[in-house]
Coordinates of C-alpha atoms in Angstrom, one line a residue:
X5 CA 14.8 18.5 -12.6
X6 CA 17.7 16.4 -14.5
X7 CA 17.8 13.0 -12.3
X8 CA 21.8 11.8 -12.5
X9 CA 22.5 8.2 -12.3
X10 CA 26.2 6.5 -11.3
X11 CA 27.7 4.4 -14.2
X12 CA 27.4 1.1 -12.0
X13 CA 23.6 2.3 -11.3
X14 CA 22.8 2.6 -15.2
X15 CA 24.7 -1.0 -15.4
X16 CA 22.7 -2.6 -12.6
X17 CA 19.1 -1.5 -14.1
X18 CA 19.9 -2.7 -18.0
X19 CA 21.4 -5.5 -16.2
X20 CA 18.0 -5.8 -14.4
X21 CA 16.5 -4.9 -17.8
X22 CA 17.9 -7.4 -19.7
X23 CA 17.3 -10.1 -16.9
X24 CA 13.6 -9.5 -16.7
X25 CA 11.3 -12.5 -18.1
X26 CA 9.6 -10.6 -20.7
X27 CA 13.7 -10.1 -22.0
X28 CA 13.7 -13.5 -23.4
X29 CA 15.5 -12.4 -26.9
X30 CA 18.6 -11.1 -25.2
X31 CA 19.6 -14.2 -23.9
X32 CA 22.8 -14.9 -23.1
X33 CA 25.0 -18.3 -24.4
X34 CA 28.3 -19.6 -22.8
X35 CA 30.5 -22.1 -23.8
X36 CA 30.6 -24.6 -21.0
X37 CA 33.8 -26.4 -20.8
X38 CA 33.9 -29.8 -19.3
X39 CA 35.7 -33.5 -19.7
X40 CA 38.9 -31.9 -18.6
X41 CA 41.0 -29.8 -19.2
X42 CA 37.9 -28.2 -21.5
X43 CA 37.9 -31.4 -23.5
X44 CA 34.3 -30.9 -24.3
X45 CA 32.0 -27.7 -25.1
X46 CA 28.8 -27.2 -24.8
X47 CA 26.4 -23.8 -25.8
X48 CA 24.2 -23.4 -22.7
X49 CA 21.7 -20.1 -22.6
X50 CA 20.5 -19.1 -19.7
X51 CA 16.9 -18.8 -20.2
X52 CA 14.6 -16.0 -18.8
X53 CA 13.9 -17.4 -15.5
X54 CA 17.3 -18.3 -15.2
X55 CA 17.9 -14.4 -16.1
X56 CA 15.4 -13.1 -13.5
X57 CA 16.6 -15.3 -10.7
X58 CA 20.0 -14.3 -10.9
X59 CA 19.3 -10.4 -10.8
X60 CA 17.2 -11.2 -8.3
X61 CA 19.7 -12.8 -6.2
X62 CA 22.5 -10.2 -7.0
X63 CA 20.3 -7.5 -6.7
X64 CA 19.4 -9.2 -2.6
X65 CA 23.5 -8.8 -2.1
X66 CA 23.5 -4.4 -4.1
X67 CA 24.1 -3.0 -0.2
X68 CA 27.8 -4.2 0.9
X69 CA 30.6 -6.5 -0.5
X70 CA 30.1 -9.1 1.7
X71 CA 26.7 -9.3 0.7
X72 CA 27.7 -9.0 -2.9
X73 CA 29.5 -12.4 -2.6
X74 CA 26.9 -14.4 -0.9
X75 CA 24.8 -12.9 -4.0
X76 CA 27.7 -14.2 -6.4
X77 CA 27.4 -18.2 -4.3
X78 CA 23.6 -18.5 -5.4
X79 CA 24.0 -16.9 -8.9
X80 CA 27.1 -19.2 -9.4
X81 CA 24.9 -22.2 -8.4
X82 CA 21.8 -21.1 -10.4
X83 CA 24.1 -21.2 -13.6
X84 CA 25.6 -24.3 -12.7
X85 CA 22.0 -25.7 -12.2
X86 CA 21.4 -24.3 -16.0
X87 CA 24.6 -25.9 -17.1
X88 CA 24.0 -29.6 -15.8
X89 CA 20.2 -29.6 -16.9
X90 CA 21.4 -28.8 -20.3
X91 CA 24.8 -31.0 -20.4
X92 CA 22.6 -34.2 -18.6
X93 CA 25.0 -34.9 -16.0
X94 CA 25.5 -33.5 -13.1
X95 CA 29.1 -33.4 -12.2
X96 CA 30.8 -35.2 -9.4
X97 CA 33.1 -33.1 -7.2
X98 CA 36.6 -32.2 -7.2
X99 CA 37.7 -34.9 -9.9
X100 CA 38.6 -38.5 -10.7
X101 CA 41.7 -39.2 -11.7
X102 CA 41.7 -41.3 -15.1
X103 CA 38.2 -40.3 -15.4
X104 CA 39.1 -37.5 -18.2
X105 CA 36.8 -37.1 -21.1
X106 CA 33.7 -38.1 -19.4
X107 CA 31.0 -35.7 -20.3
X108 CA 29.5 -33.8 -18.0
X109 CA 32.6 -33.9 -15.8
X110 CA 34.2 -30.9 -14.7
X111 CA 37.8 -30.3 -13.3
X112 CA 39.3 -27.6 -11.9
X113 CA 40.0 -26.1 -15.5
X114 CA 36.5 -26.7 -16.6
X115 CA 35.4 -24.9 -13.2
X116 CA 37.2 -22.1 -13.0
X117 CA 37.1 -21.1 -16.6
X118 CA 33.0 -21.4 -16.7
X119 CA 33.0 -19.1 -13.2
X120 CA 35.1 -17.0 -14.7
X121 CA 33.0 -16.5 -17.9
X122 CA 30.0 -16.2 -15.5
X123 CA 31.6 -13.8 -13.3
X124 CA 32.6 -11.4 -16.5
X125 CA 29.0 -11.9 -17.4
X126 CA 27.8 -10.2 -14.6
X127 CA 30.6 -7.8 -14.6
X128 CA 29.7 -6.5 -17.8
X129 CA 26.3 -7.0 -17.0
X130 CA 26.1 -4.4 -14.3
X131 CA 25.1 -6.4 -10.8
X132 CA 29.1 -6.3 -9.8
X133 CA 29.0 -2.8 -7.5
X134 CA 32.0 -3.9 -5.1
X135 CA 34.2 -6.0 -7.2
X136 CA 35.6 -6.5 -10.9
X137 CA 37.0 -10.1 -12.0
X138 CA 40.6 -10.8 -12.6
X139 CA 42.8 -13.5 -13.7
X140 CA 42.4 -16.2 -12.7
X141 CA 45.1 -18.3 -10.6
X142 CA 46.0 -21.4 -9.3
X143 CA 48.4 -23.4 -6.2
X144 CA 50.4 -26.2 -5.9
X145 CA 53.1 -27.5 -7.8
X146 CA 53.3 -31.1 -6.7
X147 CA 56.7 -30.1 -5.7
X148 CA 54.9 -28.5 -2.3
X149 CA 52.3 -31.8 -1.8
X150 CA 49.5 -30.4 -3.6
X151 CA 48.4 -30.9 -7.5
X152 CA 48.3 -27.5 -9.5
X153 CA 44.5 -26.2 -9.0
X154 CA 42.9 -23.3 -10.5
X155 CA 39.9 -20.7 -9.4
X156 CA 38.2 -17.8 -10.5
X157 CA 39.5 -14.8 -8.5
X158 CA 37.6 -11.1 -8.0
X159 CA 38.8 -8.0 -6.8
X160 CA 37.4 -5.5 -4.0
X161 CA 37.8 -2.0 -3.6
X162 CA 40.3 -2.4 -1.4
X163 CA 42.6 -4.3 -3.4
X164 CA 41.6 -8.1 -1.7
X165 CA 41.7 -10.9 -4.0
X166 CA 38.8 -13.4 -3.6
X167 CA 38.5 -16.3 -4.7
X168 CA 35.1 -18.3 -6.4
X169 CA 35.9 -22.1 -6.4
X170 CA 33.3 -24.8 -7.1
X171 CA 35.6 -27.7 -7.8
X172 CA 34.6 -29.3 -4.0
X173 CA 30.5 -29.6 -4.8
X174 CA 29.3 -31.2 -7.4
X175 CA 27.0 -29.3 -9.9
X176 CA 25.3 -26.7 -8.7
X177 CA 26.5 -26.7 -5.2
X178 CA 27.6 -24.1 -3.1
X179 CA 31.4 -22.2 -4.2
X180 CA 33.8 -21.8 -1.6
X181 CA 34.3 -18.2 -1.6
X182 CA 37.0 -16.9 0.3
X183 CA 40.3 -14.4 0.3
X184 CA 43.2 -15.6 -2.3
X185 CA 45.6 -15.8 0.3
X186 CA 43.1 -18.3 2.2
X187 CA 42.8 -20.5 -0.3
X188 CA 46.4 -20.4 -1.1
X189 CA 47.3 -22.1 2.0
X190 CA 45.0 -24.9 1.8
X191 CA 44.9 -28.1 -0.8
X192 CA 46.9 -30.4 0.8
X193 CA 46.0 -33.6 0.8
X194 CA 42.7 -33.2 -1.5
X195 CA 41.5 -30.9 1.4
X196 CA 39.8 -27.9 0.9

């Protein structure tokens, strides 16, 4: 009997192979960007438990896209969580103006390139069934009322952008997730 498995089915189980606590040597290192504008970086590894509870979590949202992204929320938050512990400051959120190379501090920059870095992690990882991460973007152009901001954006099968923003929480908090064109019409006035 010769068992065939789908190409995003072999990624998922290394992915859930490599995750597992008893994985510890194929840890996985970012380069965290924060102070602004990616003033400041810092090498954070996500450690086994970190690991674990993020396949976990992404494997709880395996059934549908829109289960997929409420996966991608927690797992953004648990390596944000990760991130802060080993930086020592948990970030404040959106930004302070003047307030640039403060470490620890993240801006919309900082933000969207560590998401973006995470969401390619998992990409090549496996967990990611119903979406693959591209460029990122950004809106406003103060000539329109709104200061240029930048997010991490995914794809569906369908062809709808989505968008993964945690500038609005602080450390660890909850991303807005929500369709490009969405979140293109909002930012005015600091708003989300």
């Amino acid at each position: 009997m010769q068992i065939i498995f789908s190409r995003s089915v072999l990624k998922y189980l290394l992915f859930a192979l490599i995750c597992s606590p008893i994985s510890v040597a194929q840890a996985q290192t970012f380069s965290v960007c924060h102070g602004y504008g990616c003033y400041f970086k810092t090498k954070v590894t996500l450690t086994g438990a970190d690991r674990s509870r993020i396949a976990s979590i992404m494997a709880a949202g395996s059934n549908s896209p829109e289960a997929e992204r409420a996966a991608i929320r927690g797992a953004v938050q648990v390596f944000e969580r990760r991130n802060t512990r080993v930086i020592g400051v948990v970030d404040r959120p959106k930004m302070d103006f003047g307030k640039g190379r403060e470490r620890g501090q993240m801006d919309c920059v900082d933000e969207s390139t560590n998401t973006d870095h995470f969401l390619r992690y998992l990409q090549d990882a496996g967990p990611l069934r119903f979406h693959t991460v591209v460029r990122r973007v950004s809106r406003g152009s103060f000539i329109d009322g709104r200061y240029p901001h930048f997010t991490a954006v995914l794809k569906d099968a369908s062809g709808t952008l989505w968008v993964v923003d945690s500038w609005y929480e602080p450390g660890g908090g909850p991303p807005d997730v929500m369709t490009l064109a969405e979140w293109k019409s909002r930012g005015y006035g600091g708003v989300r």
